[in-house]
Short mmCIF file of C-alpha atoms in Angstrom, two decimals:
data_model
loop_
_atom_site.label_atom_id
_atom_site.label_comp_id
_atom_site.label_asym_id
_atom_site.label_seq_id
_atom_site.Cartn_x
_atom_site.Cartn_y
_atom_site.Cartn_z
CA MET W 1 144.23 60.43 48.98
CA SER W 2 141.81 57.94 47.53
CA THR W 3 138.10 58.68 47.33
CA PRO W 4 137.14 56.28 50.17
CA ASP W 5 139.83 57.79 52.40
CA ALA W 6 138.60 61.34 51.59
CA ILE W 7 135.00 60.42 52.43
CA ALA W 8 136.09 58.88 55.74
CA ALA W 9 138.08 62.01 56.63
CA ASP W 10 135.09 64.26 55.86
CA GLU W 11 132.81 62.10 58.03
CA ALA W 12 135.28 62.24 60.92
CA GLU W 13 135.52 66.06 60.66
CA ALA W 14 131.74 66.40 60.56
CA SER W 15 131.43 64.10 63.54
CA ASN W 16 133.82 66.24 65.58
CA LYS W 17 132.07 69.50 64.49
CA PHE W 18 128.59 68.41 65.63
CA SER W 19 129.55 66.18 68.55
CA PHE W 20 128.08 68.71 71.01
CA MET W 21 124.64 68.19 69.45
CA ALA W 22 124.82 64.50 70.26
CA ALA W 23 125.54 65.36 73.89
CA VAL W 24 122.54 67.67 74.03
CA SER W 25 120.24 65.09 72.48
CA LYS W 26 121.40 62.41 74.92
CA THR W 27 120.78 64.56 78.00
CA PRO W 28 117.82 66.83 77.24
CA LYS W 29 117.14 69.59 79.74
CA LYS W 30 114.19 69.06 82.00
CA ILE W 31 111.74 71.94 81.95
CA GLN W 32 111.45 73.54 85.38
CA PHE W 33 107.97 74.25 86.68
CA ALA W 34 109.04 75.74 90.01
CA ASP W 35 107.78 79.20 89.12
CA ASP W 36 104.47 77.78 87.94
CA MET W 37 104.05 75.82 91.16
CA GLN W 38 104.73 78.96 93.16
CA GLU W 39 102.14 80.81 91.09
CA PHE W 40 99.52 78.14 91.73
CA SER W 41 100.32 78.18 95.44
CA LYS W 42 99.20 81.80 95.58
CA PHE W 43 95.58 80.81 95.24
CA PRO W 44 93.94 80.27 98.63
CA THR W 45 93.11 76.68 99.47
CA LYS W 46 91.34 77.21 102.76
CA THR W 47 87.64 77.93 102.95
CA GLY W 48 85.97 80.28 105.38
CA ARG W 49 86.08 84.01 105.97
CA ARG W 50 88.59 85.76 103.78
CA SER W 51 88.69 88.29 100.99
CA LEU W 52 88.22 87.23 97.41
CA SER W 53 91.30 86.39 95.35
CA ARG W 54 92.36 88.83 92.69
CA SER W 55 91.21 88.47 89.13
CA ILE W 56 93.63 87.20 86.49
CA SER W 57 93.08 90.33 84.38
CA GLN W 58 94.03 92.94 86.97
CA SER W 59 93.50 96.67 86.83
CA SER W 60 96.32 99.03 86.12
CA THR W 61 96.66 99.80 89.82
CA ASP W 62 97.63 96.20 90.52
CA SER W 63 100.68 96.57 88.25
CA TYR W 64 102.44 98.96 90.59
CA SER W 65 105.53 96.86 91.08
CA SER W 66 106.93 98.47 94.22
CA VAL W 67 103.95 97.46 96.34
CA ALA W 68 104.93 94.14 97.86
CA SER W 69 101.41 93.07 98.78
CA TYR W 70 100.37 92.55 95.18
CA THR W 71 102.71 89.57 94.92
CA ASP W 72 102.51 88.30 98.48
CA SER W 73 100.58 85.03 98.56
CA SER W 74 100.08 85.15 102.33
CA ASP W 75 98.49 88.58 101.96
CA ASP W 76 95.86 87.17 99.59
CA GLU W 77 95.20 84.15 101.76
CA MET W 78 94.79 85.81 105.15
CA SER W 79 91.76 87.92 106.00
CA PRO W 80 92.56 91.48 107.09
CA ARG W 81 90.58 90.74 110.26
CA ASP W 82 93.26 88.21 111.24
CA LYS W 83 96.20 90.56 110.71
CA GLN W 84 98.00 92.73 113.22
CA GLN W 85 98.86 95.99 111.43
CA THR W 86 100.00 99.37 112.65
CA THR W 87 100.65 102.69 110.94
CA THR W 88 104.01 104.45 111.07
CA LYS W 89 102.59 106.45 113.99
CA GLY W 90 101.74 103.29 115.92
CA SER W 91 97.96 103.36 115.49
CA SER W 92 96.09 100.07 115.01
CA ASP W 93 92.53 101.44 114.98
CA PHE W 94 91.78 100.35 111.40
CA CYS W 95 91.40 97.26 109.25
CA VAL W 96 92.58 97.35 105.64
CA LYS W 97 94.09 94.90 103.19
CA ASN W 98 97.68 96.03 103.57
CA ILE W 99 98.88 99.21 105.26
CA LYS W 100 102.08 99.04 103.18
CA GLN W 101 100.07 100.27 100.17
CA ALA W 102 99.61 103.69 101.80
CA GLU W 103 102.25 105.46 99.69
CA PHE W 104 100.63 104.29 96.46
CA GLY W 105 97.19 105.31 97.73
CA ARG W 106 98.51 108.75 98.63
CA ARG W 107 99.56 109.30 95.02
CA GLU W 108 96.08 108.34 93.80
CA ILE W 109 94.43 110.76 96.22
CA GLU W 110 96.75 113.55 95.07
CA ILE W 111 95.78 112.90 91.46
CA ALA W 112 92.08 112.99 92.40
CA GLU W 113 92.58 116.31 94.19
CA GLN W 114 93.52 117.92 90.88
CA GLU W 115 90.02 117.15 89.54
CA MET W 116 88.15 118.18 92.71
CA THR W 117 88.96 121.87 92.88
CA ALA W 118 85.79 122.86 94.76
CA LEU W 119 86.60 120.68 97.77
CA ILE W 120 90.24 121.76 97.75
CA SER W 121 89.21 125.44 97.63
CA LEU W 122 86.82 124.89 100.54
CA ARG W 123 89.56 123.14 102.47
CA LYS W 124 92.03 125.99 101.97
CA ARG W 125 89.48 128.69 102.78
CA ALA W 126 87.93 127.21 105.93
CA GLN W 127 90.44 124.83 107.49
CA GLY W 128 91.76 127.60 109.72
CA GLU W 129 88.29 128.21 111.17
CA LYS W 130 87.55 124.49 111.76
CA PRO W 131 83.77 124.84 111.17
CA LEU W 132 83.24 121.10 111.76
CA ALA W 133 84.97 121.03 115.14
CA GLY W 134 83.00 118.74 117.42
CA ALA W 135 81.47 116.76 114.58
CA LYS W 136 82.00 113.03 114.96
CA ILE W 137 81.09 111.59 111.59
CA VAL W 138 80.66 107.90 110.93
CA GLY W 139 80.56 107.23 107.19
CA CYS W 140 79.72 104.36 104.88
CA THR W 141 80.46 105.10 101.23
CA HIS W 142 82.55 103.77 98.36
CA ILE W 143 86.18 104.12 99.36
CA THR W 144 87.97 105.44 96.32
CA ALA W 145 90.49 108.19 95.65
CA GLN W 146 87.62 110.64 95.18
CA THR W 147 85.87 109.84 98.47
CA GLY W 148 89.30 109.92 100.05
CA VAL W 149 89.50 113.61 99.13
CA LEU W 150 86.08 114.14 100.72
CA ILE W 151 87.03 112.34 103.95
CA GLU W 152 90.29 114.24 104.28
CA THR W 153 88.46 117.52 103.66
CA LEU W 154 86.04 116.74 106.50
CA CYS W 155 89.01 116.03 108.77
CA ALA W 156 90.77 119.22 107.68
CA LEU W 157 87.65 121.21 108.61
CA GLY W 158 87.73 119.81 112.14
CA ALA W 159 85.61 116.65 112.04
CA GLN W 160 86.58 113.29 113.53
CA CYS W 161 85.80 110.49 111.07
CA ARG W 162 85.43 106.73 111.15
CA TRP W 163 84.64 104.98 107.86
CA SER W 164 83.52 101.73 106.26
CA ALA W 165 82.64 100.71 102.70
CA CYS W 166 79.10 100.61 101.34
CA ASN W 167 80.07 98.15 98.61
CA ILE W 168 82.15 94.99 99.01
CA TYR W 169 83.73 95.24 95.56
CA SER W 170 84.50 98.93 94.96
CA THR W 171 87.09 99.64 97.67
CA GLN W 172 90.52 100.70 96.47
CA ASN W 173 92.76 98.95 98.99
CA GLU W 174 95.63 101.36 98.53
CA VAL W 175 93.37 104.37 99.20
CA ALA W 176 91.99 102.76 102.36
CA ALA W 177 95.59 102.22 103.50
CA ALA W 178 96.49 105.86 102.78
CA LEU W 179 93.52 107.10 104.81
CA ALA W 180 94.42 104.81 107.69
CA GLU W 181 97.99 106.09 107.59
CA THR W 182 96.75 109.67 108.08
CA GLY W 183 94.81 108.66 111.18
CA VAL W 184 91.32 107.95 109.81
CA ALA W 185 89.79 104.80 111.31
CA VAL W 186 88.99 102.89 108.10
CA PHE W 187 87.49 99.40 108.06
CA ALA W 188 87.25 98.23 104.46
CA TRP W 189 88.91 96.13 101.79
CA LYS W 190 87.98 94.88 98.36
CA GLY W 191 86.20 91.52 98.36
CA GLU W 192 84.61 91.54 101.80
CA SER W 193 82.20 88.74 102.68
CA GLU W 194 78.75 89.66 103.98
CA ASP W 195 79.93 88.91 107.51
CA ASP W 196 82.97 91.16 106.95
CA PHE W 197 80.72 93.91 105.60
CA TRP W 198 78.61 94.15 108.75
CA TRP W 199 81.65 93.65 110.99
CA CYS W 200 83.34 96.67 109.36
CA ILE W 201 80.24 98.82 109.82
CA ASP W 202 80.03 97.81 113.47
CA ARG W 203 83.71 98.63 114.05
CA SER W 204 83.28 102.04 112.48
CA VAL W 205 80.42 102.82 114.87
CA ASN W 206 82.25 101.53 117.95
CA GLY W 207 85.33 103.52 118.78
CA ASP W 208 87.17 103.82 122.08
CA SER W 209 85.78 106.87 123.93
CA TRP W 210 84.03 107.88 120.72
CA GLN W 211 80.36 108.17 119.89
CA PRO W 212 79.15 109.46 116.50
CA ASN W 213 76.80 112.42 116.24
CA MET W 214 76.47 112.49 112.44
CA ILE W 215 75.98 109.83 109.75
CA LEU W 216 77.13 110.10 106.15
CA ASP W 217 75.58 107.15 104.33
CA ASP W 218 75.37 105.69 100.84
CA GLY W 219 72.62 103.09 100.63
CA GLY W 220 71.20 103.24 104.14
CA ASP W 221 73.06 100.22 105.56
CA LEU W 222 74.90 102.24 108.20
CA THR W 223 71.74 104.08 109.24
CA HIS W 224 69.87 100.77 109.41
CA TRP W 225 72.61 99.19 111.54
CA VAL W 226 72.75 102.07 114.02
CA TYR W 227 68.95 102.18 114.27
CA LYS W 228 68.67 98.43 114.90
CA LYS W 229 71.75 97.71 117.01
CA TYR W 230 72.44 100.98 118.81
CA PRO W 231 69.13 102.77 119.52
CA ASN W 232 70.71 104.97 122.20
CA VAL W 233 73.36 106.16 119.74
CA TYR W 234 70.70 106.67 117.07
CA LYS W 235 68.69 108.99 119.30
CA LYS W 236 71.74 111.21 119.85
CA ILE W 237 72.55 111.56 116.15
CA ARG W 238 72.17 115.19 115.07
CA GLY W 239 71.87 114.59 111.35
CA ILE W 240 71.95 112.01 108.55
CA VAL W 241 73.18 112.64 105.02
CA GLU W 242 72.05 110.08 102.42
CA GLU W 243 73.17 110.14 98.80
CA SER W 244 71.58 107.14 97.07
CA VAL W 245 68.10 106.31 95.78
CA THR W 246 68.04 103.12 97.83
CA GLY W 247 69.03 104.88 101.04
CA VAL W 248 66.48 107.65 100.53
CA HIS W 249 63.73 105.06 100.04
CA ARG W 250 64.71 103.47 103.34
CA LEU W 251 64.64 106.83 105.10
CA TYR W 252 61.14 107.48 103.76
CA GLN W 253 60.08 104.10 105.11
CA LEU W 254 61.38 105.06 108.56
CA SER W 255 59.64 108.42 108.29
CA LYS W 256 56.27 106.89 107.38
CA ALA W 257 56.57 104.49 110.29
CA GLY W 258 57.26 107.41 112.62
CA LYS W 259 60.75 106.11 113.44
CA LEU W 260 62.89 108.78 111.78
CA CYS W 261 63.57 110.95 114.82
CA VAL W 262 66.73 112.41 113.31
CA PRO W 263 67.03 115.26 110.76
CA ALA W 264 67.97 113.72 107.40
CA MET W 265 69.25 115.35 104.21
CA ASN W 266 68.34 113.85 100.83
CA VAL W 267 71.48 114.48 98.80
CA ASN W 268 70.32 112.15 96.02
CA ASP W 269 67.71 114.64 94.81
CA SER W 270 70.16 117.53 94.56
CA VAL W 271 70.73 118.86 91.06
CA THR W 272 74.45 118.01 90.99
CA LYS W 273 73.80 114.43 92.09
CA GLN W 274 70.93 113.82 89.67
CA LYS W 275 72.21 115.63 86.61
CA PHE W 276 75.91 114.94 86.89
CA ASP W 277 76.75 111.90 89.02
CA ASN W 278 73.74 109.77 88.06
CA LEU W 279 73.87 110.67 84.37
CA TYR W 280 77.43 111.42 83.31
CA CYS W 281 79.36 109.31 85.81
CA CYS W 282 77.19 106.25 85.20
CA ARG W 283 77.57 106.79 81.47
CA GLU W 284 81.27 106.09 81.88
CA SER W 285 81.24 103.54 84.69
CA ILE W 286 78.78 101.16 82.96
CA LEU W 287 81.22 100.56 80.12
CA ASP W 288 84.23 100.39 82.41
CA GLY W 289 82.56 97.76 84.61
CA LEU W 290 81.29 95.63 81.74
CA LYS W 291 84.54 95.73 79.80
CA ARG W 292 86.66 94.86 82.83
CA SER W 293 84.45 91.96 83.88
CA THR W 294 83.45 90.47 80.52
CA ASP W 295 85.75 91.94 77.84
CA VAL W 296 82.99 91.49 75.25
CA MET W 297 82.34 93.55 72.14
CA PHE W 298 79.06 95.48 72.33
CA GLY W 299 78.61 96.44 68.70
CA GLY W 300 75.44 94.71 67.47
CA LYS W 301 74.58 93.25 70.88
CA GLN W 302 70.94 93.25 71.96
CA VAL W 303 70.75 95.08 75.30
CA VAL W 304 67.75 95.81 77.52
CA VAL W 305 68.08 98.58 80.11
CA CYS W 306 65.48 98.39 82.89
CA GLY W 307 64.70 101.94 83.96
CA TYR W 308 65.18 105.22 82.10
CA GLY W 309 65.90 107.60 84.96
CA GLU W 310 69.14 109.59 85.04
CA VAL W 311 71.22 106.43 85.53
CA GLY W 312 69.34 104.62 82.76
CA LYS W 313 69.80 107.57 80.41
CA GLY W 314 73.56 107.49 80.94
CA CYS W 315 73.73 103.72 80.39
CA CYS W 316 71.66 103.86 77.20
CA ALA W 317 73.73 106.70 75.75
CA ALA W 318 77.00 104.86 76.36
CA LEU W 319 75.76 101.54 74.92
CA LYS W 320 74.21 103.24 71.90
CA ALA W 321 77.52 104.95 71.17
CA LEU W 322 79.20 101.53 71.01
CA GLY W 323 76.69 100.29 68.44
CA ALA W 324 74.53 98.16 70.71
CA VAL W 325 70.83 97.70 69.92
CA VAL W 326 69.24 99.14 73.06
CA HIS W 327 65.76 98.37 74.40
CA VAL W 328 64.27 100.15 77.42
CA THR W 329 61.71 99.10 80.01
CA GLU W 330 60.09 101.92 81.97
CA ILE W 331 56.87 102.33 83.98
CA ASP W 332 56.94 106.13 84.18
CA PRO W 333 55.15 107.50 81.08
CA ILE W 334 57.30 110.64 80.83
CA CYS W 335 60.57 108.75 81.07
CA ALA W 336 59.24 106.16 78.61
CA LEU W 337 58.39 108.93 76.16
CA GLN W 338 61.87 110.41 76.59
CA ALA W 339 63.39 107.02 75.73
CA CYS W 340 61.21 106.79 72.65
CA MET W 341 62.19 110.29 71.51
CA GLU W 342 65.86 109.33 71.85
CA GLY W 343 65.32 106.45 69.44
CA PHE W 344 65.12 103.58 71.90
CA ARG W 345 62.44 100.92 71.64
CA VAL W 346 60.33 100.86 74.81
CA VAL W 347 59.31 97.29 75.62
CA LYS W 348 58.23 94.97 78.42
CA LEU W 349 60.95 92.73 79.78
CA ASN W 350 59.01 89.57 78.98
CA GLU W 351 58.87 90.56 75.31
CA VAL W 352 62.64 90.61 74.74
CA ILE W 353 64.10 88.42 77.47
CA ARG W 354 64.61 85.45 75.13
CA GLN W 355 66.75 87.26 72.55
CA VAL W 356 68.77 89.89 74.44
CA ASP W 357 72.47 89.45 75.12
CA VAL W 358 72.71 91.83 78.09
CA VAL W 359 70.23 92.80 80.83
CA ILE W 360 71.02 95.91 82.91
CA THR W 361 68.86 96.94 85.86
CA CYS W 362 68.92 100.56 87.06
CA THR W 363 65.45 101.17 88.48
CA GLY W 364 66.32 101.66 92.16
CA ASN W 365 63.50 99.21 92.89
CA LYS W 366 63.52 95.53 93.86
CA ASN W 367 62.54 92.23 92.21
CA VAL W 368 63.02 93.46 88.65
CA VAL W 369 64.73 90.38 87.19
CA MET W 370 63.23 87.28 88.76
CA ARG W 371 63.51 83.51 88.35
CA GLU W 372 60.91 83.50 85.57
CA HIS W 373 63.16 85.80 83.53
CA LEU W 374 66.35 83.88 84.32
CA ASP W 375 64.77 80.63 83.11
CA ARG W 376 63.98 82.16 79.72
CA MET W 377 67.30 83.88 79.03
CA LYS W 378 69.57 82.67 76.27
CA ASN W 379 72.79 80.91 77.17
CA GLY W 380 75.58 83.38 77.94
CA CYS W 381 73.28 86.32 78.65
CA ILE W 382 75.01 88.92 80.85
CA VAL W 383 72.94 90.17 83.80
CA CYS W 384 74.15 93.16 85.79
CA ASN W 385 72.90 95.88 88.10
CA MET W 386 73.71 99.59 88.08
CA GLY W 387 71.96 100.35 91.36
CA HIS W 388 73.37 100.47 94.85
CA SER W 389 72.66 96.84 95.74
CA ASN W 390 71.60 93.61 94.05
CA THR W 391 68.00 93.66 95.25
CA GLU W 392 66.83 94.26 91.69
CA ILE W 393 68.07 90.81 90.63
CA ASP W 394 67.05 87.48 92.16
CA VAL W 395 70.59 86.51 93.08
CA VAL W 396 69.53 83.43 95.04
CA SER W 397 67.90 81.92 91.96
CA THR W 398 71.00 82.78 89.93
CA ARG W 399 73.15 80.79 92.33
CA VAL W 400 70.70 77.88 92.25
CA LEU W 401 70.78 77.81 88.45
CA LEU W 402 74.59 77.89 88.44
CA PHE W 403 74.68 75.02 90.91
CA ILE W 404 72.29 72.97 88.76
CA LEU W 405 74.40 73.71 85.68
CA PHE W 406 77.54 72.66 87.51
CA CYS W 407 75.96 69.38 88.63
CA ASN W 408 74.80 68.61 85.08
CA MET W 409 78.28 69.28 83.69
CA LYS W 410 79.84 67.09 86.36
CA ASN W 411 77.46 64.21 85.63
CA ASN W 412 78.13 64.46 81.89
#
């Protein structure tokens, strides 16, 4: 075979070998975005009363694959108040995110029971005697696996309980579902609006053929609601238990005005609450909350902690351990001296507000961080509160500033 014929034969063989590539190049596959469109459709498009959508970086509990509600777009879009749900026993006297999460919540409560041996021992020792028989307790606390153990212990000791959440962000939906499944009238879900918050409290107070005779409160909102809206019920209450600084302050205000006609117990000032919950629990939760919400590195960050009580002490210790440069503001001379002896620089907020990266309020007071401070903060400064409510921070001014920033960005 001549050289030209050999070259032609080789070209023909190569053409046959790679002919499939030509077909692929002529008809390229179109990328399918169906899954992406379904993912975008999960985000609610309607405005009005509904729970907040889930964050993109979800907690480990949201990864429990067998719970259908975590991937159900209609579940995210519809408010629990608009749903018709029943337990396996047929009860509908509750309002939670999704009752189908009850099995998952039960597992979380069982894990929490292993760390709460005192309550479990009390439950085993006294549940036969039913010492709380006749007690009709209406409660307003954080609804987590730990408070779930408390609520179920009260029920095991003979009490009838109806519950709502004292914080719109802290509710574990699966735990609320587990409590509802056992028969507790729970009205709470994560991401409630302010209207939802008061609606849930009102539903917990109003039960069919049921009138509370005891209040277990965290923050004073439930006590305030019963006092304002149901004075006849308030007068028949036999006792109030309050566990937060904010709630205790509100009880003292009622007492000074001569309106506290009910025996009240100040749990916040107990040794276990002050020395353990306020100090050690806040020492862990401050980092957990900041890391989950911001995911920033705290080494070398300038942080100012407003208040050096037990909560402030825990926050400062945790931030110092991460390498943050911690400043403290404190009006009590003894607490200020304690902060100084621990190596923290005691300052006035106005002195450091321009250069700090993080501002944390934990005074239990109100109007700590105001508009004048917000105007002077550096861009990207993180402002957060470790107290029960956001009264320490001028939230209205924060929203106004964000709106102004948004308008400026839109115009540019």
